[in-house]
C-alpha cells in the first residue's frame, strides 16, 4: 500500500498496535507534502492506523483509518464515547503535586474536571481525549510546555468541550495548541511561540472561542481556523506577530468572527482563503471587524512556500466569498491594505460577493484598496477612508448601493501572486528561521488565575457572538496620522 501525503502539513501513518508504520519505509519521523511511503501487508486482516500528530491512538477521532486486506469482516467503530458536560465536576487534579506529568492528570480526569498545572517547564506533548476537561496553567508565563523541536504538538485535543487556559507552548514541531474534530472548544490567555506549523489551531471544529492569546514564530499561521461551515467561532483580543500569516482560514466560515485584535509584522496579516487541499471549499461568510492590521511585510518571518504569494498584504481574501471587512485600521503595507483575489489550486475559485466597508486604510505602497482580475465579481467597497485604489475610482465602480458593475480590475496582484507561487515551488522564497524569532515579553495573565471559575467549553459561541453595531474602529484611527504602534 502506497501512502502519499497530498496535504499541506506533516503526517504519517502508525498502526494502533505499533506493529508497522510509514516511518519504517520512509526512514524519517514525518512525511512532508509530496512524500510517499510503501507498506506491505502479507496476511489478510484489518490494520487500523492513525497519524500520531492529528489522530487518536484509540483510532476513533481525528486522522485515523484502516487498511483492509483480503476477504475479511470489517465494521468501522468509533468506540465508546463520553458525552461532554456543561457544568464543572468540582474535582481539581494538581500537577505536579498530585500527578508528575500533565498527561497523567489528563488521563485520570473525568468530564468537568479541572487539571491545574503549577509553574514549571514541562517537556511533554499532551493529548486530550476526554470531553469537557479544563486544562489551566496557574500562571500564563510560568507554565510552559516545551517541545525542544522534537515533539509534535503542545496540546492536541480530540474531544468535545475542552478548554485550555493561561499557559505557554513553545518549540514544538507542529502546533502549540490544536483542536480537531471538536464541537465546543475554547482557548483563553494562551501564548504560542516558535512552533513549526501553527500557533493556535482549530480544524474541523465548531462552537469555539479563541481569546486574549498571542502567537509568534509560526511558518504557516499564528492563528488558524480551517475546514468548518458553519464554524460558529469567535477570535477576539489576539496578537499575532512574526508569523508567515497572522491568520489563515482555509475553507472556513459561517458565523466566524475575527474582531478587536492586532496583526502586525507578519509576512501577511489576515488571509482567509480557499484551497482544494481541505474539504468544504470555498472559504466564505467571515466577519473581519475592528482589527488593527499594520506593517505586515516581514521578510525575516519563518515561512512555508504556500505563504509567500500573500506577502505584503494587510487583509487578503483569496478565493473567498461573501465576507464582511468592517471598520478595521490597516496601515503601512508594502503591497495592499485590503485586496480581493481569486484562488487557483486544483480548481479555480473566484473571490466574489465580499463587502469592504468603513475601514481606514493608509500608507500602502501599491494600493490601499484593490480588487484583482480575473474572477472577482460582485465585490463592493463603500465609506472607506483611503488614499489609493486599484483600479482608480474603485468605490464608484464597485459601490455597495445599487448594482455592482462588473468592471474595474487590476491584473497586477494576480501576476505577482502567480510569480511568487512559482518561485516558492522552486525553493526561491525568504526563509526566516523559527528559532531565530524574537521572544515576546511576558503576556497578561488570566484574571483570577488558578481560582477563576471553571467553565467547560459547551455552548461557547452563543455567549461570545459579537454585536456588529458595537464594533468600532481601533482608537488609533481617530488620529489624523495614525501611529504604527497600537495604544497600550
Tab-separated table of C-alpha atoms in Angstrom:
chain	number	residue	atom	x	y	z
A	1	UNK	CA	0.000	0.000	0.000
A	2	UNK	CA	1.378	3.374	-1.012
A	3	UNK	CA	0.776	6.202	1.449
A	4	UNK	CA	1.272	9.625	-0.117
A	5	UNK	CA	0.986	12.946	1.680
A	6	UNK	CA	-1.035	15.277	-0.547
A	7	UNK	CA	-1.920	17.678	2.269
A	8	UNK	CA	-0.288	20.912	3.355
A	9	UNK	CA	1.104	19.643	6.665
A	10	UNK	CA	3.314	16.892	8.018
A	11	UNK	CA	1.711	13.489	8.550
A	12	UNK	CA	2.463	9.791	8.901
A	13	UNK	CA	0.592	6.503	9.472
A	14	UNK	CA	1.257	4.378	12.564
A	15	UNK	CA	-0.530	1.124	13.470
A	16	UNK	CA	-2.671	1.280	16.603
A	17	UNK	CA	-0.697	-1.682	17.953
A	18	UNK	CA	2.573	-0.098	16.722
A	19	UNK	CA	3.375	-3.186	14.624
A	20	UNK	CA	4.026	-1.112	11.479
A	21	UNK	CA	4.321	2.470	10.331
A	22	UNK	CA	5.266	4.549	7.330
A	23	UNK	CA	8.383	5.568	9.231
A	24	UNK	CA	9.883	2.128	8.660
A	25	UNK	CA	9.885	2.563	4.884
A	26	UNK	CA	10.283	6.306	4.724
A	27	UNK	CA	13.088	6.427	7.259
A	28	UNK	CA	12.080	9.647	8.997
A	29	UNK	CA	9.657	10.876	11.610
A	30	UNK	CA	7.266	12.669	9.270
A	31	UNK	CA	6.154	12.805	5.665
A	32	UNK	CA	6.181	16.242	4.096
A	33	UNK	CA	3.827	17.257	1.280
A	34	UNK	CA	4.522	15.068	-1.755
A	35	UNK	CA	6.421	12.379	0.169
A	36	UNK	CA	5.371	8.739	-0.204
A	37	UNK	CA	5.960	5.573	1.790
A	38	UNK	CA	5.199	1.940	0.964
A	39	UNK	CA	3.979	-0.647	3.490
A	40	UNK	CA	3.474	-4.343	2.651
A	41	UNK	CA	0.757	-6.404	4.362
A	42	UNK	CA	1.407	-10.141	3.861
A	43	UNK	CA	-1.692	-11.619	5.544
A	44	UNK	CA	-5.446	-10.959	5.325
A	45	UNK	CA	-6.780	-8.792	8.108
A	46	UNK	CA	-7.795	-5.342	9.291
A	47	UNK	CA	-4.921	-2.988	10.017
A	48	UNK	CA	-6.116	0.204	11.769
A	49	UNK	CA	-3.770	3.169	11.894
A	50	UNK	CA	-3.632	6.837	12.844
A	51	UNK	CA	-1.476	9.930	12.419
A	52	UNK	CA	0.108	10.479	15.815
A	53	UNK	CA	0.155	14.236	15.193
A	54	UNK	CA	-3.518	14.538	14.285
A	55	UNK	CA	-5.411	11.449	15.478
A	56	UNK	CA	-6.355	9.367	18.483
A	57	UNK	CA	-4.354	6.234	19.421
A	58	UNK	CA	-7.737	4.580	20.045
A	59	UNK	CA	-8.451	5.020	16.339
A	60	UNK	CA	-11.750	6.812	16.968
A	61	UNK	CA	-11.085	10.558	16.481
A	62	UNK	CA	-9.135	12.790	14.136
A	63	UNK	CA	-6.998	11.454	11.301
A	64	UNK	CA	-7.492	7.684	11.533
A	65	UNK	CA	-8.100	4.877	9.050
A	66	UNK	CA	-7.809	1.179	8.324
A	67	UNK	CA	-6.256	-0.989	5.640
A	68	UNK	CA	-8.480	-3.993	4.895
A	69	UNK	CA	-6.638	-6.901	3.254
A	70	UNK	CA	-8.449	-9.877	1.773
A	71	UNK	CA	-11.959	-11.207	2.249
A	72	UNK	CA	-12.369	-10.406	5.942
A	73	UNK	CA	-15.133	-8.919	8.049
A	74	UNK	CA	-14.733	-5.241	8.832
A	75	UNK	CA	-17.114	-2.968	10.659
A	76	UNK	CA	-15.850	0.540	11.473
A	77	UNK	CA	-16.353	1.609	15.055
A	78	UNK	CA	-15.740	4.892	16.816
A	79	UNK	CA	-15.556	3.109	20.162
A	80	UNK	CA	-17.226	4.187	23.405
A	81	UNK	CA	-17.627	7.945	23.570
A	82	UNK	CA	-18.226	10.024	26.682
A	83	UNK	CA	-20.610	12.949	26.347
A	84	UNK	CA	-19.485	16.490	27.156
A	85	UNK	CA	-20.882	18.212	30.237
A	86	UNK	CA	-21.600	21.898	30.689
A	87	UNK	CA	-21.030	22.104	34.451
A	88	UNK	CA	-17.752	21.603	36.338
A	89	UNK	CA	-17.430	18.452	38.409
A	90	UNK	CA	-15.676	20.230	41.260
A	91	UNK	CA	-12.667	17.916	41.049
A	92	UNK	CA	-9.223	19.504	40.714
A	93	UNK	CA	-6.212	17.481	39.628
A	94	UNK	CA	-2.976	19.242	40.542
A	95	UNK	CA	0.250	18.976	38.553
A	96	UNK	CA	2.882	18.271	39.798
A	97	UNK	CA	1.589	17.903	43.371
A	98	UNK	CA	-0.792	15.001	42.586
A	99	UNK	CA	0.493	13.925	39.158
A	100	UNK	CA	4.091	14.348	37.968
A	101	UNK	CA	3.093	14.886	34.332
A	102	UNK	CA	0.266	16.841	32.726
A	103	UNK	CA	-0.629	13.788	30.631
A	104	UNK	CA	-1.047	11.686	33.774
A	105	UNK	CA	-3.567	14.157	35.187
A	106	UNK	CA	-5.418	14.455	31.873
A	107	UNK	CA	-5.686	10.667	31.574
A	108	UNK	CA	-7.127	10.427	35.074
A	109	UNK	CA	-9.597	13.284	34.625
A	110	UNK	CA	-13.344	12.872	34.122
A	111	UNK	CA	-15.607	15.248	32.167
A	112	UNK	CA	-15.907	18.554	34.010
A	113	UNK	CA	-12.625	18.204	35.928
A	114	UNK	CA	-10.041	20.974	36.211
A	115	UNK	CA	-6.431	19.985	35.538
A	116	UNK	CA	-4.445	22.740	37.261
A	117	UNK	CA	-0.765	22.975	36.346
A	118	UNK	CA	1.740	24.687	38.600
A	119	UNK	CA	4.760	26.713	37.459
A	120	UNK	CA	7.433	24.801	35.599
A	121	UNK	CA	8.770	23.737	32.221
A	122	UNK	CA	7.038	20.547	31.082
A	123	UNK	CA	8.794	18.611	28.346
A	124	UNK	CA	5.861	16.618	27.095
A	125	UNK	CA	3.207	16.574	24.411
A	126	UNK	CA	-0.317	16.386	25.854
A	127	UNK	CA	-3.217	14.563	24.166
A	128	UNK	CA	-6.775	15.072	25.464
A	129	UNK	CA	-9.450	12.511	24.567
A	130	UNK	CA	-11.868	13.100	27.468
A	131	UNK	CA	-14.567	15.729	26.850
A	132	UNK	CA	-15.158	18.870	28.900
A	133	UNK	CA	-11.800	18.942	30.661
A	134	UNK	CA	-10.470	22.392	31.578
A	135	UNK	CA	-6.666	22.435	31.328
A	136	UNK	CA	-5.331	25.522	33.094
A	137	UNK	CA	-1.951	26.917	33.995
A	138	UNK	CA	-1.631	28.725	37.310
A	139	UNK	CA	0.482	31.395	35.549
A	140	UNK	CA	0.473	32.010	31.789
A	141	UNK	CA	4.148	32.967	31.679
A	142	UNK	CA	5.452	30.411	34.178
A	143	UNK	CA	3.625	27.273	32.990
A	144	UNK	CA	5.486	26.300	29.832
A	145	UNK	CA	5.103	23.291	27.569
A	146	UNK	CA	8.495	22.853	25.896
A	147	UNK	CA	8.811	20.871	22.652
A	148	UNK	CA	12.589	21.232	22.136
A	149	UNK	CA	11.813	20.948	18.361
A	150	UNK	CA	11.314	17.191	18.924
A	151	UNK	CA	7.666	16.731	19.951
A	152	UNK	CA	4.707	17.190	17.596
A	153	UNK	CA	2.040	19.275	19.366
A	154	UNK	CA	1.977	21.083	22.664
A	155	UNK	CA	-1.644	20.128	23.347
A	156	UNK	CA	-3.717	18.046	20.915
A	157	UNK	CA	-7.453	17.928	21.694
A	158	UNK	CA	-9.520	15.059	20.281
A	159	UNK	CA	-12.661	15.598	22.360
A	160	UNK	CA	-15.609	17.963	22.620
A	161	UNK	CA	-15.967	20.784	25.106
A	162	UNK	CA	-12.297	21.145	26.110
A	163	UNK	CA	-10.909	24.486	27.305
A	164	UNK	CA	-7.204	25.365	27.579
A	165	UNK	CA	-6.216	28.418	29.616
A	166	UNK	CA	-3.335	30.503	30.905
A	167	UNK	CA	-0.202	28.717	29.645
A	168	UNK	CA	2.554	28.772	27.023
A	169	UNK	CA	3.575	26.258	24.350
A	170	UNK	CA	6.852	26.736	22.507
A	171	UNK	CA	9.265	24.991	20.158
A	172	UNK	CA	7.006	22.149	19.024
A	173	UNK	CA	7.475	20.557	15.612
A	174	UNK	CA	3.901	21.249	14.607
A	175	UNK	CA	1.382	23.224	16.681
A	176	UNK	CA	1.227	24.900	20.047
A	177	UNK	CA	-2.454	24.285	20.827
A	178	UNK	CA	-4.626	22.211	18.489
A	179	UNK	CA	-8.290	21.138	18.460
A	180	UNK	CA	-9.507	18.770	15.729
A	181	UNK	CA	-12.990	17.371	15.125
A	182	UNK	CA	-14.328	19.125	18.216
A	183	UNK	CA	-17.759	20.533	18.947
A	184	UNK	CA	-17.131	23.102	21.649
A	185	UNK	CA	-13.620	24.494	22.239
A	186	UNK	CA	-12.036	27.463	23.969
A	187	UNK	CA	-8.522	28.837	24.209
A	188	UNK	CA	-8.009	31.724	26.646
A	189	UNK	CA	-4.820	33.557	27.609
A	190	UNK	CA	-2.546	31.281	25.598
A	191	UNK	CA	0.942	32.023	24.317
A	192	UNK	CA	2.293	30.039	21.363
A	193	UNK	CA	5.882	30.791	20.360
A	194	UNK	CA	8.160	29.415	17.632
A	195	UNK	CA	6.202	26.291	16.775
A	196	UNK	CA	6.820	24.563	13.443
A	197	UNK	CA	3.371	24.876	11.865
A	198	UNK	CA	0.598	26.842	13.614
A	199	UNK	CA	0.441	28.587	16.961
A	200	UNK	CA	-3.234	28.134	17.934
A	201	UNK	CA	-5.115	25.837	15.548
A	202	UNK	CA	-8.739	24.678	15.256
A	203	UNK	CA	-9.524	22.248	12.439
A	204	UNK	CA	-12.877	20.717	11.535
A	205	UNK	CA	-14.172	22.179	14.795
A	206	UNK	CA	-17.205	24.320	15.660
A	207	UNK	CA	-18.738	26.281	18.542
A	208	UNK	CA	-15.475	27.861	19.606
A	209	UNK	CA	-13.730	30.866	21.109
A	210	UNK	CA	-10.060	31.863	20.973
A	211	UNK	CA	-9.385	34.972	23.038
A	212	UNK	CA	-6.711	37.018	24.811
A	213	UNK	CA	-3.948	34.989	23.174
A	214	UNK	CA	-0.604	35.608	21.474
A	215	UNK	CA	1.154	33.735	18.655
A	216	UNK	CA	4.523	34.330	17.024
A	217	UNK	CA	7.167	32.491	15.042
A	218	UNK	CA	4.862	30.165	13.074
A	219	UNK	CA	5.898	29.361	9.478
A	220	UNK	CA	2.258	28.888	8.487
A	221	UNK	CA	-0.123	30.954	10.653
A	222	UNK	CA	-0.171	32.254	14.188
A	223	UNK	CA	-3.918	31.576	14.422
A	224	UNK	CA	-5.771	29.171	12.141
A	225	UNK	CA	-9.379	28.070	11.760
A	226	UNK	CA	-9.913	25.604	8.926
A	227	UNK	CA	-12.409	23.295	7.231
A	228	UNK	CA	-15.602	24.244	9.043
A	229	UNK	CA	-19.000	25.524	7.899
A	230	UNK	CA	-20.714	26.934	9.762
A	231	UNK	CA	-17.798	27.441	12.120
A	232	UNK	CA	-19.726	29.358	14.802
A	233	UNK	CA	-16.441	30.598	16.231
A	234	UNK	CA	-15.094	33.909	17.569
A	235	UNK	CA	-11.464	35.073	17.609
A	236	UNK	CA	-11.025	38.214	19.717
A	237	UNK	CA	-8.367	40.227	21.508
A	238	UNK	CA	-5.441	38.417	19.900
A	239	UNK	CA	-1.922	39.488	18.959
A	240	UNK	CA	-0.119	37.797	16.064
A	241	UNK	CA	3.367	38.860	15.008
A	242	UNK	CA	6.453	37.429	13.289
A	243	UNK	CA	4.486	34.624	11.619
A	244	UNK	CA	4.204	33.845	7.932
A	245	UNK	CA	0.483	34.671	8.190
A	246	UNK	CA	-1.122	36.270	11.199
A	247	UNK	CA	-4.377	34.455	10.481
A	248	UNK	CA	-5.200	31.807	7.913
A	249	UNK	CA	-8.686	30.425	7.423
A	250	UNK	CA	-8.756	27.781	4.706
A	251	UNK	CA	-12.299	26.800	3.700
A	252	UNK	CA	-13.658	28.252	6.937
A	253	UNK	CA	-16.668	30.463	7.513
A	254	UNK	CA	-20.264	30.809	8.535
A	255	UNK	CA	-20.720	32.774	11.764
A	256	UNK	CA	-16.940	33.162	12.026
A	257	UNK	CA	-15.695	36.422	13.568
A	258	UNK	CA	-12.186	37.926	13.749
A	259	UNK	CA	-12.555	41.030	15.890
A	260	UNK	CA	-10.703	43.522	18.069
A	261	UNK	CA	-7.217	42.076	17.532
A	262	UNK	CA	-3.719	43.147	16.461
A	263	UNK	CA	-1.999	41.628	13.410
A	264	UNK	CA	1.490	43.046	12.865
A	265	UNK	CA	4.945	42.257	11.498
A	266	UNK	CA	3.870	39.034	9.813
A	267	UNK	CA	4.678	38.218	6.202
A	268	UNK	CA	0.944	38.875	5.591
A	269	UNK	CA	-1.768	39.817	8.051
A	270	UNK	CA	-5.259	38.281	7.757
A	271	UNK	CA	-5.661	35.741	4.929
A	272	UNK	CA	-8.975	33.852	4.610
A	273	UNK	CA	-8.531	31.554	1.612
A	274	UNK	CA	-9.857	28.670	-0.463
A	275	UNK	CA	-7.772	25.579	-1.275
A	276	UNK	CA	-8.609	22.130	-2.592
A	277	UNK	CA	-6.250	20.514	-0.088
A	278	UNK	CA	-9.007	20.689	2.546
A	279	UNK	CA	-12.726	19.916	2.469
A	280	UNK	CA	-15.683	22.323	2.413
A	281	UNK	CA	-14.496	24.865	-0.156
A	282	UNK	CA	-14.943	27.742	-0.719
A	283	UNK	CA	-13.990	29.977	2.188
A	284	UNK	CA	-16.981	32.205	2.946
A	285	UNK	CA	-19.024	34.340	5.307
A	286	UNK	CA	-16.361	35.543	7.744
A	287	UNK	CA	-16.594	38.890	9.561
A	288	UNK	CA	-13.291	40.752	9.972
A	289	UNK	CA	-14.009	43.823	12.092
A	290	UNK	CA	-12.386	46.277	14.479
A	291	UNK	CA	-8.837	44.999	13.969
A	292	UNK	CA	-5.546	46.918	13.842
A	293	UNK	CA	-3.529	45.447	10.970
A	294	UNK	CA	-0.134	47.005	10.282
A	295	UNK	CA	3.349	46.507	8.855
A	296	UNK	CA	2.782	43.016	7.510
A	297	UNK	CA	5.678	42.569	5.107
A	298	UNK	CA	8.211	40.839	7.335
A	299	UNK	CA	10.825	39.110	5.182
A	300	UNK	CA	12.524	37.677	8.279
A	301	UNK	CA	9.450	35.787	9.467
A	302	UNK	CA	9.606	31.989	9.123
A	303	UNK	CA	7.549	30.806	6.162
A	304	UNK	CA	6.442	27.798	4.182
A	305	UNK	CA	6.240	28.125	0.391
A	306	UNK	CA	2.448	28.436	0.464
A	307	UNK	CA	2.649	31.733	2.391
A	308	UNK	CA	4.953	33.610	0.017
A	309	UNK	CA	2.269	34.632	-2.551
A	310	UNK	CA	0.418	36.566	0.179
A	311	UNK	CA	3.459	38.680	1.110
A	312	UNK	CA	2.986	42.326	1.959
A	313	UNK	CA	-0.798	42.490	2.281
A	314	UNK	CA	-2.794	43.517	5.325
A	315	UNK	CA	-6.115	41.787	4.646
A	316	UNK	CA	-6.153	39.421	1.661
A	317	UNK	CA	-9.227	37.422	0.674
A	318	UNK	CA	-8.021	34.691	-1.709
A	319	UNK	CA	-10.850	32.825	-3.425
A	320	UNK	CA	-13.349	33.632	-0.675
A	321	UNK	CA	-16.893	34.868	-0.982
A	322	UNK	CA	-19.452	36.873	0.959
A	323	UNK	CA	-17.058	38.070	3.665
A	324	UNK	CA	-17.554	41.351	5.535
A	325	UNK	CA	-14.475	43.530	6.176
A	326	UNK	CA	-15.679	46.284	8.502
A	327	UNK	CA	-14.114	49.137	10.497
A	328	UNK	CA	-10.514	47.940	10.525
A	329	UNK	CA	-7.443	50.188	10.692
A	330	UNK	CA	-4.981	48.870	8.096
A	331	UNK	CA	-1.683	50.720	7.642
A	332	UNK	CA	1.867	50.550	6.292
A	333	UNK	CA	1.977	47.607	3.923
A	334	UNK	CA	4.427	47.109	1.034
A	335	UNK	CA	1.626	45.593	-1.066
A	336	UNK	CA	-2.035	46.351	-0.418
A	337	UNK	CA	-4.080	47.259	2.608
A	338	UNK	CA	-7.183	45.289	1.570
A	339	UNK	CA	-7.047	43.032	-1.506
A	340	UNK	CA	-9.613	40.679	-3.061
A	341	UNK	CA	-8.257	37.942	-5.345
A	342	UNK	CA	-9.345	34.670	-6.897
A	343	UNK	CA	-7.543	31.477	-5.880
A	344	UNK	CA	-6.271	28.740	-8.136
A	345	UNK	CA	-5.414	25.363	-6.641
A	346	UNK	CA	-6.661	22.206	-8.341
A	347	UNK	CA	-9.695	24.275	-9.313
A	348	UNK	CA	-10.333	27.970	-9.861
A	349	UNK	CA	-12.117	29.753	-7.017
A	350	UNK	CA	-13.442	33.292	-7.588
A	351	UNK	CA	-13.281	35.945	-4.919
A	352	UNK	CA	-16.851	37.213	-5.018
A	353	UNK	CA	-19.547	38.987	-3.060
A	354	UNK	CA	-17.198	40.438	-0.435
A	355	UNK	CA	-18.133	43.719	1.265
A	356	UNK	CA	-15.380	46.171	2.309
A	357	UNK	CA	-16.901	48.984	4.327
A	358	UNK	CA	-15.965	51.770	6.767
A	359	UNK	CA	-12.282	50.844	7.052
A	360	UNK	CA	-9.405	53.292	7.382
A	361	UNK	CA	-6.542	52.196	5.122
A	362	UNK	CA	-3.318	54.199	4.878
A	363	UNK	CA	0.246	54.184	3.588
A	364	UNK	CA	0.072	51.106	1.376
A	365	UNK	CA	2.886	51.104	-1.145
A	366	UNK	CA	0.908	49.700	-4.086
A	367	UNK	CA	-2.708	50.481	-3.192
A	368	UNK	CA	-4.820	50.837	-0.077
A	369	UNK	CA	-7.775	49.058	-1.679
A	370	UNK	CA	-7.597	46.685	-4.639
A	371	UNK	CA	-9.574	44.055	-6.473
A	372	UNK	CA	-7.691	41.692	-8.761
A	373	UNK	CA	-8.503	40.123	-12.074
A	374	UNK	CA	-9.697	37.579	-13.133
A	375	UNK	CA	-12.536	36.023	-11.131
A	376	UNK	CA	-13.621	38.754	-8.715
A	377	UNK	CA	-17.264	39.577	-9.483
A	378	UNK	CA	-19.745	41.224	-7.173
A	379	UNK	CA	-17.398	42.680	-4.550
A	380	UNK	CA	-18.237	46.111	-3.164
A	381	UNK	CA	-16.420	48.953	-1.402
A	382	UNK	CA	-18.120	51.812	0.463
A	383	UNK	CA	-17.411	54.542	3.023
A	384	UNK	CA	-13.742	53.645	3.425
A	385	UNK	CA	-11.055	56.214	4.218
A	386	UNK	CA	-8.108	55.627	1.875
A	387	UNK	CA	-5.605	57.392	-0.363
A	388	UNK	CA	-5.143	54.989	-3.277
A	389	UNK	CA	-7.033	52.255	-5.087
A	390	UNK	CA	-6.541	49.880	-7.996
A	391	UNK	CA	-8.368	50.354	-10.212
A	392	UNK	CA	-8.901	54.095	-9.754
A	393	UNK	CA	-12.357	55.188	-8.654
A	394	UNK	CA	-12.880	51.764	-7.064
A	395	UNK	CA	-15.692	52.852	-4.754
A	396	UNK	CA	-17.543	54.467	-7.662
A	397	UNK	CA	-17.147	51.432	-9.886
A	398	UNK	CA	-17.815	48.918	-7.124
A	399	UNK	CA	-20.094	50.732	-4.710
A	400	UNK	CA	-22.314	48.856	-2.267
A	401	UNK	CA	-25.582	50.592	-3.156
A	402	UNK	CA	-27.470	49.638	-6.283
A	403	UNK	CA	-25.877	47.456	-8.933
A	404	UNK	CA	-22.238	46.408	-8.589
A	405	UNK	CA	-20.768	46.997	-12.006
A	406	UNK	CA	-18.719	44.100	-13.387
A	407	UNK	CA	-15.923	46.491	-14.311
A	408	UNK	CA	-12.722	47.717	-12.736
A	409	UNK	CA	-9.981	45.197	-12.110
A	410	UNK	CA	-6.237	45.169	-11.553
A	411	UNK	CA	-4.180	42.423	-13.156
A	412	UNK	CA	-1.055	43.194	-11.128
A	413	UNK	CA	-1.857	41.332	-7.866
A	414	UNK	CA	-2.685	38.083	-9.669
A	415	UNK	CA	0.513	38.283	-11.707
A	416	UNK	CA	2.575	38.959	-8.582
A	417	UNK	CA	0.925	36.103	-6.655
A	418	UNK	CA	1.464	33.630	-9.503
A	419	UNK	CA	5.075	34.707	-9.870
A	420	UNK	CA	5.741	34.212	-6.151
A	421	UNK	CA	3.937	30.879	-6.222
A	422	UNK	CA	6.187	29.588	-8.996
A	423	UNK	CA	9.265	30.904	-7.219
A	424	UNK	CA	8.234	29.279	-3.929
A	425	UNK	CA	7.687	25.913	-5.600
A	426	UNK	CA	11.221	26.189	-6.943
A	427	UNK	CA	12.512	26.944	-3.449
A	428	UNK	CA	13.087	30.652	-4.108
A	429	UNK	CA	11.423	32.484	-1.226
A	430	UNK	CA	12.518	34.099	2.071
A	431	UNK	CA	13.214	31.506	4.737
A	432	UNK	CA	13.395	33.081	8.141
A	433	UNK	CA	14.177	30.563	10.845
A	434	UNK	CA	11.651	29.664	13.512
A	435	UNK	CA	14.312	29.520	16.214
A	436	UNK	CA	15.604	32.975	15.254
A	437	UNK	CA	12.343	34.800	16.006
A	438	UNK	CA	12.345	37.225	18.941
A	439	UNK	CA	10.802	36.041	22.171
A	440	UNK	CA	7.822	38.040	23.432
A	441	UNK	CA	7.702	39.888	26.731
A	442	UNK	CA	5.510	38.421	29.491
A	443	UNK	CA	1.874	38.377	28.449
A	444	UNK	CA	-1.214	39.354	30.505
A	445	UNK	CA	-2.331	36.613	32.871
A	446	UNK	CA	-5.865	35.313	33.079
A	447	UNK	CA	-7.874	37.220	35.704
A	448	UNK	CA	-8.343	35.050	38.744
A	449	UNK	CA	-5.635	32.627	37.671
A	450	UNK	CA	-5.902	29.325	39.480
A	451	UNK	CA	-9.065	30.465	41.277
A	452	UNK	CA	-11.039	31.581	38.207
A	453	UNK	CA	-14.401	29.878	37.602
A	454	UNK	CA	-14.202	26.521	35.818
A	455	UNK	CA	-16.122	26.614	32.520
A	456	UNK	CA	-16.130	23.620	30.174
A	457	UNK	CA	-16.359	24.701	26.527
A	458	UNK	CA	-20.012	23.858	25.887
A	459	UNK	CA	-22.351	26.347	24.174
A	460	UNK	CA	-19.413	28.710	23.702
A	461	UNK	CA	-20.407	30.603	20.575
A	462	UNK	CA	-23.800	31.848	21.728
A	463	UNK	CA	-22.177	33.648	24.647
A	464	UNK	CA	-19.321	35.109	22.597
A	465	UNK	CA	-21.002	36.261	19.365
A	466	UNK	CA	-20.178	39.977	18.904
A	467	UNK	CA	-22.735	42.653	18.020
A	468	UNK	CA	-21.560	44.336	14.820
A	469	UNK	CA	-23.169	47.662	15.691
A	470	UNK	CA	-20.946	47.845	18.783
A	471	UNK	CA	-17.656	47.209	16.942
A	472	UNK	CA	-15.702	50.418	16.335
A	473	UNK	CA	-12.537	51.352	14.510
A	474	UNK	CA	-9.448	50.916	16.713
A	475	UNK	CA	-8.881	54.075	18.736
A	476	UNK	CA	-5.640	54.833	16.865
A	477	UNK	CA	-7.787	55.573	13.815
A	478	UNK	CA	-9.030	58.798	15.460
A	479	UNK	CA	-5.665	60.459	14.798
A	480	UNK	CA	-5.080	62.435	11.591
A	481	UNK	CA	-1.882	60.413	11.203
A	482	UNK	CA	-2.464	57.089	12.982
A	483	UNK	CA	0.645	55.730	14.681
A	484	UNK	CA	2.044	52.383	13.699
A	485	UNK	CA	2.141	51.000	17.237
A	486	UNK	CA	-1.211	50.400	18.942
A	487	UNK	CA	-2.077	52.261	22.113
A	488	UNK	CA	-1.344	50.283	25.262
